[in-house]
Short mmCIF file of C-alpha atoms in Angstrom, two decimals:
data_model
loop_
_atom_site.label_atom_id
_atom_site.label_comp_id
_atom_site.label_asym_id
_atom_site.label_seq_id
_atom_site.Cartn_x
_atom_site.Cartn_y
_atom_site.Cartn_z
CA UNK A 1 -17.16 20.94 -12.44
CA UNK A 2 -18.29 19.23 -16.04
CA UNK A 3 -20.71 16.55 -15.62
CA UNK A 4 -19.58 13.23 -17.67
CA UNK A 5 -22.82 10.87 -17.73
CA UNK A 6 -21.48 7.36 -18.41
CA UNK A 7 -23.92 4.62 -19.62
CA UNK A 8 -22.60 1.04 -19.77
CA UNK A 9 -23.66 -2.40 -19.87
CA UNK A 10 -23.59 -5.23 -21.95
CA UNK A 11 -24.60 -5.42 -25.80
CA UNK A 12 -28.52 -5.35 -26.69
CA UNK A 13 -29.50 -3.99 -23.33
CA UNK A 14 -31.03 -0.84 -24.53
CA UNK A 15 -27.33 1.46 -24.25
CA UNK A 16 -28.04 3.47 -27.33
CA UNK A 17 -31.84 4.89 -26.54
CA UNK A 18 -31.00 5.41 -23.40
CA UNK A 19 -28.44 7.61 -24.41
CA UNK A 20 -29.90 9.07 -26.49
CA UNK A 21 -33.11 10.03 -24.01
CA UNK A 22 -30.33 11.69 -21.88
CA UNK A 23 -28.82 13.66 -24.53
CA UNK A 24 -32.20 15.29 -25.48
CA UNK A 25 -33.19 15.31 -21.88
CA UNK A 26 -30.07 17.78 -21.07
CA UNK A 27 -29.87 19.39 -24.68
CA UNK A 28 -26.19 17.65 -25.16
CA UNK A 29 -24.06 15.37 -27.13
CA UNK A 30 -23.11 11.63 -27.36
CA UNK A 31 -19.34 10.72 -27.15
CA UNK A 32 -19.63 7.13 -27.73
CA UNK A 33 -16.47 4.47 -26.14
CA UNK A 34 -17.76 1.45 -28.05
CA UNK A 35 -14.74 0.03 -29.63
CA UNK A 36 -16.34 -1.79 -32.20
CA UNK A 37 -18.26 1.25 -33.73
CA UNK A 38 -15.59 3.37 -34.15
CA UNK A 39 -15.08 2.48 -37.83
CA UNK A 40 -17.30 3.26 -41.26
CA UNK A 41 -16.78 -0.30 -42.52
CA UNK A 42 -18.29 -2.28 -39.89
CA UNK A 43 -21.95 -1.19 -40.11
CA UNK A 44 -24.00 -4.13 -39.19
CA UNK A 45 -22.17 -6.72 -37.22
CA UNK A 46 -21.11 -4.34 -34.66
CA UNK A 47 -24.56 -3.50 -34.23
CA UNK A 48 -24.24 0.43 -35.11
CA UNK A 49 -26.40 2.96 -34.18
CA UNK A 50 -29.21 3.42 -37.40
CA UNK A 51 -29.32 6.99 -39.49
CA UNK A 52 -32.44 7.49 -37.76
CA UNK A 53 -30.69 6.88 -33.89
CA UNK A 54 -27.84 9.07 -34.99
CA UNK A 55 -30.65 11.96 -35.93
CA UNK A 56 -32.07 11.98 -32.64
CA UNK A 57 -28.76 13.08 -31.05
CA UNK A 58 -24.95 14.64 -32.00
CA UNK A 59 -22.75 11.34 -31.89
CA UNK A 60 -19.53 11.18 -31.73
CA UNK A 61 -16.89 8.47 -32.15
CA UNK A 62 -19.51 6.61 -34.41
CA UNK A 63 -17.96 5.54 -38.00
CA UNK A 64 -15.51 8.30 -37.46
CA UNK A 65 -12.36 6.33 -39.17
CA UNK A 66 -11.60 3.89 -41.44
CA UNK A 67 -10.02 0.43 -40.38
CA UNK A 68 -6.70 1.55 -41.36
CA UNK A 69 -6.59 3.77 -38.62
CA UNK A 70 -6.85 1.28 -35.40
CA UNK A 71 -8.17 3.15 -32.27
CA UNK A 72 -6.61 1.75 -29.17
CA UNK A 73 -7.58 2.50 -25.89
CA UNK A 74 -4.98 5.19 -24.85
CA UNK A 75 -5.67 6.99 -28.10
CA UNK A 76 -9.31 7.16 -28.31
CA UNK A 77 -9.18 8.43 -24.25
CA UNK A 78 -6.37 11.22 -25.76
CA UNK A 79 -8.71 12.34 -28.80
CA UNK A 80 -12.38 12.26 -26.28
CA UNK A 81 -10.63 14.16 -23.84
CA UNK A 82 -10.01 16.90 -26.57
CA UNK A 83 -13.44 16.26 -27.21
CA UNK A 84 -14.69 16.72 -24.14
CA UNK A 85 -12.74 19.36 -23.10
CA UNK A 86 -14.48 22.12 -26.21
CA UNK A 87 -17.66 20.83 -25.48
CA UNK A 88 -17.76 21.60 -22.01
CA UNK A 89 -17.21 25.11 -22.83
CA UNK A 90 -20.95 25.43 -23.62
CA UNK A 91 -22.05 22.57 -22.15
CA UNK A 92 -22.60 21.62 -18.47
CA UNK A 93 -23.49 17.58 -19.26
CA UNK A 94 -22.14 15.40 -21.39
CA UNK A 95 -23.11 11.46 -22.23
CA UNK A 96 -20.66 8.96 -22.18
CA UNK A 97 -21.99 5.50 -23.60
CA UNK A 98 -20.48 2.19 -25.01
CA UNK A 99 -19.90 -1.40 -23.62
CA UNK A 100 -16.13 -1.62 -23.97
CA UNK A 101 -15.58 -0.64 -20.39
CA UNK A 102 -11.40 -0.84 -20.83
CA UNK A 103 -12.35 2.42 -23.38
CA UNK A 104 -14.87 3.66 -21.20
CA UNK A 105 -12.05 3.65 -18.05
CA UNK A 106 -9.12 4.96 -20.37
CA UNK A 107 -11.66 8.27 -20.98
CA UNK A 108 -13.25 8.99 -17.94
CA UNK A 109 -10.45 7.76 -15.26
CA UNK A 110 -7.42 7.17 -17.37
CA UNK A 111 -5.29 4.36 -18.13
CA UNK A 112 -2.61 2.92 -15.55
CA UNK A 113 0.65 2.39 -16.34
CA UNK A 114 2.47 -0.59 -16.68
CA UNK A 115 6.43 -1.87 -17.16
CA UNK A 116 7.95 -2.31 -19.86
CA UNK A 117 7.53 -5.50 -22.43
CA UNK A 118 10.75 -7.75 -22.92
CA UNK A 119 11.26 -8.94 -25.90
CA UNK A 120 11.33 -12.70 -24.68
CA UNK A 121 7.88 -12.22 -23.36
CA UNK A 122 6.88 -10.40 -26.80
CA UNK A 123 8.27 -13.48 -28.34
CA UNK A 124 6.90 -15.80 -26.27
CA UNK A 125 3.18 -14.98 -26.12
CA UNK A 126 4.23 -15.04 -30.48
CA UNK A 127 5.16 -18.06 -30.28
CA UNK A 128 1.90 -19.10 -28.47
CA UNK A 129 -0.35 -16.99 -30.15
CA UNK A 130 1.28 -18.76 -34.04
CA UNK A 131 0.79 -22.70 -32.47
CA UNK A 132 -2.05 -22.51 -29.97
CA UNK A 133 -4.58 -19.61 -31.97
CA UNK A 134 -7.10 -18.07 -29.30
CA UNK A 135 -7.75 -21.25 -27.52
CA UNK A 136 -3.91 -21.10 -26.10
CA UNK A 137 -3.31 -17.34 -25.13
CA UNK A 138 -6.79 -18.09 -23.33
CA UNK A 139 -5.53 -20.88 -21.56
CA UNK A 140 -2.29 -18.88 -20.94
CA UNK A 141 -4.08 -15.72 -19.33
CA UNK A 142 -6.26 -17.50 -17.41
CA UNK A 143 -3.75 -19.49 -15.44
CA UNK A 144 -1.15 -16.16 -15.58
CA UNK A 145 -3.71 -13.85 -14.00
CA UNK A 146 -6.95 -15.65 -13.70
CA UNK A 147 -8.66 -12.45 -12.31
CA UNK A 148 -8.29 -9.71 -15.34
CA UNK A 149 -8.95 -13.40 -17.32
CA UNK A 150 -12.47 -13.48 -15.91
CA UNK A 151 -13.16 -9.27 -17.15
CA UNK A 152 -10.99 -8.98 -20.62
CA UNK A 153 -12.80 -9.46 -24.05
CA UNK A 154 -11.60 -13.24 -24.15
CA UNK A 155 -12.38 -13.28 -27.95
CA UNK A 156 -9.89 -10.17 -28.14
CA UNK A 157 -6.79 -11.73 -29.10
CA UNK A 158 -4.45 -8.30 -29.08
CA UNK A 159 -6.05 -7.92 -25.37
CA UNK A 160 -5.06 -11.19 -24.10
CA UNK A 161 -1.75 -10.94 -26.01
CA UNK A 162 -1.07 -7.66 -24.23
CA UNK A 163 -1.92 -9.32 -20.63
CA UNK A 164 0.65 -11.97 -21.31
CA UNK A 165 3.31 -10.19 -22.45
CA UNK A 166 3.23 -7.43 -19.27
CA UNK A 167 2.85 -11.25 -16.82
CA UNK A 168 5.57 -13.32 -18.66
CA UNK A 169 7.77 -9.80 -18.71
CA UNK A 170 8.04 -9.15 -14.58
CA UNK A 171 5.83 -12.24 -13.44
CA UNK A 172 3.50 -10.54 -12.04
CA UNK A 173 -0.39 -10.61 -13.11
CA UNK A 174 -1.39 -7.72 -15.43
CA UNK A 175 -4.29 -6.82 -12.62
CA UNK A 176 -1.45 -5.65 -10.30
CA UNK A 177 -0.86 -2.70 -11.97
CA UNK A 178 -3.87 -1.45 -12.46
CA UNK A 179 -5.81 1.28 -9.96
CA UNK A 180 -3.39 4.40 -10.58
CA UNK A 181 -4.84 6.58 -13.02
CA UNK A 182 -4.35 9.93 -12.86
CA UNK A 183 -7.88 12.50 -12.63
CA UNK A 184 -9.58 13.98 -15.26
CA UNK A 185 -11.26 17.50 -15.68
CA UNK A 186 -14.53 16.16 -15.35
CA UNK A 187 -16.68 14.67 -12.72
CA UNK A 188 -18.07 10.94 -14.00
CA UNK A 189 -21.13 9.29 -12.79
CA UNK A 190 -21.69 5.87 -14.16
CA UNK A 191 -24.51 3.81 -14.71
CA UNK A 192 -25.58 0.34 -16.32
CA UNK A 193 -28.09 -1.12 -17.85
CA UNK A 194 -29.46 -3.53 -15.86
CA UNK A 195 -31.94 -5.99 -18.06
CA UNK A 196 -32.70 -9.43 -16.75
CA UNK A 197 -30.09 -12.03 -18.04
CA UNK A 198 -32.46 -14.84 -20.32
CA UNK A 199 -34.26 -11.75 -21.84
CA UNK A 200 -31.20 -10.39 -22.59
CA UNK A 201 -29.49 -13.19 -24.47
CA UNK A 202 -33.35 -13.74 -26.05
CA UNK A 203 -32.91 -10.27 -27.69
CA UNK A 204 -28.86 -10.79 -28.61
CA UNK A 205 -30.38 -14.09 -30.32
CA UNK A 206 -33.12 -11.88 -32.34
CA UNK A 207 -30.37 -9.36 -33.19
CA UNK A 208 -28.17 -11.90 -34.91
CA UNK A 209 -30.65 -13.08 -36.75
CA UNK A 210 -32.27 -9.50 -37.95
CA UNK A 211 -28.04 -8.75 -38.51
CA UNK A 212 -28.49 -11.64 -41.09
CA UNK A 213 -31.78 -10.44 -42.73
CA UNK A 214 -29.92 -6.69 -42.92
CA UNK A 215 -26.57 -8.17 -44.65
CA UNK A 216 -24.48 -9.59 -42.51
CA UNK A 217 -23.15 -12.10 -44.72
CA UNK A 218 -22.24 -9.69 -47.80
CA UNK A 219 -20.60 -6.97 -45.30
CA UNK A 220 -18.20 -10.01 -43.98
CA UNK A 221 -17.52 -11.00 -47.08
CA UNK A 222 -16.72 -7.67 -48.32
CA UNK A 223 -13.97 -7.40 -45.19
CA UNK A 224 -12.84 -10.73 -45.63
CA UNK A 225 -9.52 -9.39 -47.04
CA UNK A 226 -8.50 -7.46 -44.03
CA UNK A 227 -9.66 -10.15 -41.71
CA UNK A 228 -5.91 -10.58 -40.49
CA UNK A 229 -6.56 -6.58 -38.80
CA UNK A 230 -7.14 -6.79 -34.90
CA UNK A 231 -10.24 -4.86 -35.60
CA UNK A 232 -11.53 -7.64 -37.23
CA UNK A 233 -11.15 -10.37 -34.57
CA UNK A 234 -14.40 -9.44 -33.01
CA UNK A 235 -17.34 -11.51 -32.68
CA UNK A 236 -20.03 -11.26 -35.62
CA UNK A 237 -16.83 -11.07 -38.33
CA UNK A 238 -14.52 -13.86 -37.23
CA UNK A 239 -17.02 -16.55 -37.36
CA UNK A 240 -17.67 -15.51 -40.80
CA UNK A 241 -13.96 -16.64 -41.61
CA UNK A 242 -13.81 -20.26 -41.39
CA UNK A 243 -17.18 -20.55 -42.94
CA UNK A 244 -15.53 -18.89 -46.15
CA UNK A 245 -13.09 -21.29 -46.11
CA UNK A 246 -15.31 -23.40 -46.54
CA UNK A 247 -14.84 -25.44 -42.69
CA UNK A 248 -18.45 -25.19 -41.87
CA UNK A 249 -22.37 -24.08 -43.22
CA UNK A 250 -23.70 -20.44 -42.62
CA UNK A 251 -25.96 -22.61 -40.20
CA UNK A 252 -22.92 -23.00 -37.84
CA UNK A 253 -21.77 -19.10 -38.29
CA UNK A 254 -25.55 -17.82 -37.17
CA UNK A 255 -25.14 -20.27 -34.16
CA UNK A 256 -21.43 -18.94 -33.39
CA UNK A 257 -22.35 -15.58 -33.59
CA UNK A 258 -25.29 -15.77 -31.39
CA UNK A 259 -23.26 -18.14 -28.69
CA UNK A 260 -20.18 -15.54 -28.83
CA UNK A 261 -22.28 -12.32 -28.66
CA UNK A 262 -24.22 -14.31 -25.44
CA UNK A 263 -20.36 -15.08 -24.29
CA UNK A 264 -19.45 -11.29 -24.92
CA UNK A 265 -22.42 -10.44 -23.21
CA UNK A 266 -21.80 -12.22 -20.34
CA UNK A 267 -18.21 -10.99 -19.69
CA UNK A 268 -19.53 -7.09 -19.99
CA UNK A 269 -21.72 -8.02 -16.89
CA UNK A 270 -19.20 -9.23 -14.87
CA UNK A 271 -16.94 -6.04 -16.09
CA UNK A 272 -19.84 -3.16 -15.07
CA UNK A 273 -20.96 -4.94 -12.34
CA UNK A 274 -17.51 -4.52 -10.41
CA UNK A 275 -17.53 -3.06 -7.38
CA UNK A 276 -19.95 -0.47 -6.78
CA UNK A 277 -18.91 2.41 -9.11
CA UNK A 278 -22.05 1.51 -11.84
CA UNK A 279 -25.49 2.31 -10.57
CA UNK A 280 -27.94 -0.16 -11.93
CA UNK A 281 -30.73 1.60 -13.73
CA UNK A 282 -33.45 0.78 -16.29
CA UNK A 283 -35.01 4.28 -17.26
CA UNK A 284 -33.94 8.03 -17.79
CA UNK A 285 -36.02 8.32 -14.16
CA UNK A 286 -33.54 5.87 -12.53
CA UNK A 287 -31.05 8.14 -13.87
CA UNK A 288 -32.22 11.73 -13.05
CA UNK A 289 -33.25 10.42 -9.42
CA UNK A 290 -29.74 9.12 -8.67
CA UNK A 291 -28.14 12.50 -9.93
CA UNK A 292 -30.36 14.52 -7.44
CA UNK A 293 -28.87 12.96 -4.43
#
């Protein structure tokens, strides 16, 4: 059966060399499940592979679409499986690598399925979402179904809107219903990065600040006018909102950034570290070893 070689972890922890080591290792291509790299627009503040990355190795999924055309989950697993599927005709490996593990899951495992959304529920988590912003659908999910609370992108306000309306609709918690995916043509073996936690949120510090240095500022204000897309309520943009209405200093949007991505961060660990399915590795070594046994 195909090989899929899935590398996850949190952001900054080395994801994309890695990667990219394995795909020249095995002579193979990248299919990358980071949700927030998917689109041409968002260059620095998602943290993008550079031009000379993307030489080392065939990527795919990476500024593939503009933000007009919103990726979710479900789609992106329908299109990689398509993907996958011609590639393994001449391949016996491929590498699977991102750190949005709910895209990761939908490819390699699929998604499960869930009951319908009433419309009082739709209207209700609304309602919240209008009066209480992000700070209320948090405090909403966490007491509905504090479990999936503690793994979901909290700074993801679709995400947490989607939780609520699938609890509110058959109270029941949105975890219940997950664990029945159906199997895919592929075998998976998955592995995180595993760096030490300070150093980590050391580096995620350096990267905001080199993000600054590269543009960061002139690329949010250049999406500023579509900040009301979901794509665009992601940490490293939204920050950049308030600050250009003029609420607080660029000081204060450096210091957001860095305490969200840290946040972000954070939450990723708890997501790959679940269970026992992700092998904790720190080399292409750590990585061949485990596939011999």
């Amino acid at each position: 059966m195909p090989k899929m070689i899935v590398v996850g972890g949190p952001t900054a922890s080395g994801k994309t060399s890695l990667a990219i080591e394995l795909a020249q290792y095995f002579g193979t291509a990248i299919i990358s499940a980071d949700s927030r790299q998917f689109y041409q627009e968002m260059a620095i503040g998602n943290a993008r592979p550079t031009a000379e990355e993307l030489a080392q190795a065939t990527h795919y999924f990476v500024a593939n679409r503009s933000l007009d055309q919103a990726l979710s989950a479900g789609r992106f697993a329908e299109e990689a499986i398509a993907l996958a599927r011609r590639l393994f005709q001449e391949q016996e490996y491929l590498i699977c690598v991102g750190g949005s593990g709910l895209y990761i899951q939908a490819f390699c495992e699929g998604l499960d399925e869930f009951p319908p959304v009433s419309e009082t529920a739709r209207e209700e988590v609304q309602r919240v979402w209008t009066s209480a912003g992000l700070n209320g659908l948090q405090q909403a999910l966490a007491q509905a179904d504090p479990d999936y609370f503690q793994v979901v992108d909290q700074q993801n306000p679709r995400r947490l809107q989607r939780a609520l309306e699938v609890c509110w609709s058959v109270n029941q918690p949105y975890s219940s219903f997950l664990g029945n995916a159906p199997q895919r043509p592929f075998a998976s073996y998955y592995f995180r990065t595993n760096p030490e936690r300070e150093a980590l949120y050391e580096r995620i510090n350096q990267r905001v600040d080199q993000m600054f240095a590269l543009g960061l500022e002139e690329e949010a204000q250049r999406l500023y006018p579509y900040r009301d897309l979901a794509v665009l309520q992601t940490v490293g943009y939204q920050e950049f909102w308030p600050y250009f209405a003029g609420e607080y200093d660029l000081v204060r949007v450096r210091e957001l950034i860095q305490r969200n991505s840290r946040r972000y961060a954070k939450r990723q660990f708890t997501w790959f570290k679940r269970g026992d399915k992700y092998r904790a590795v720190h080399s292409l070594q750590d990585i061949l070893r485990e596939l011999e046994r």
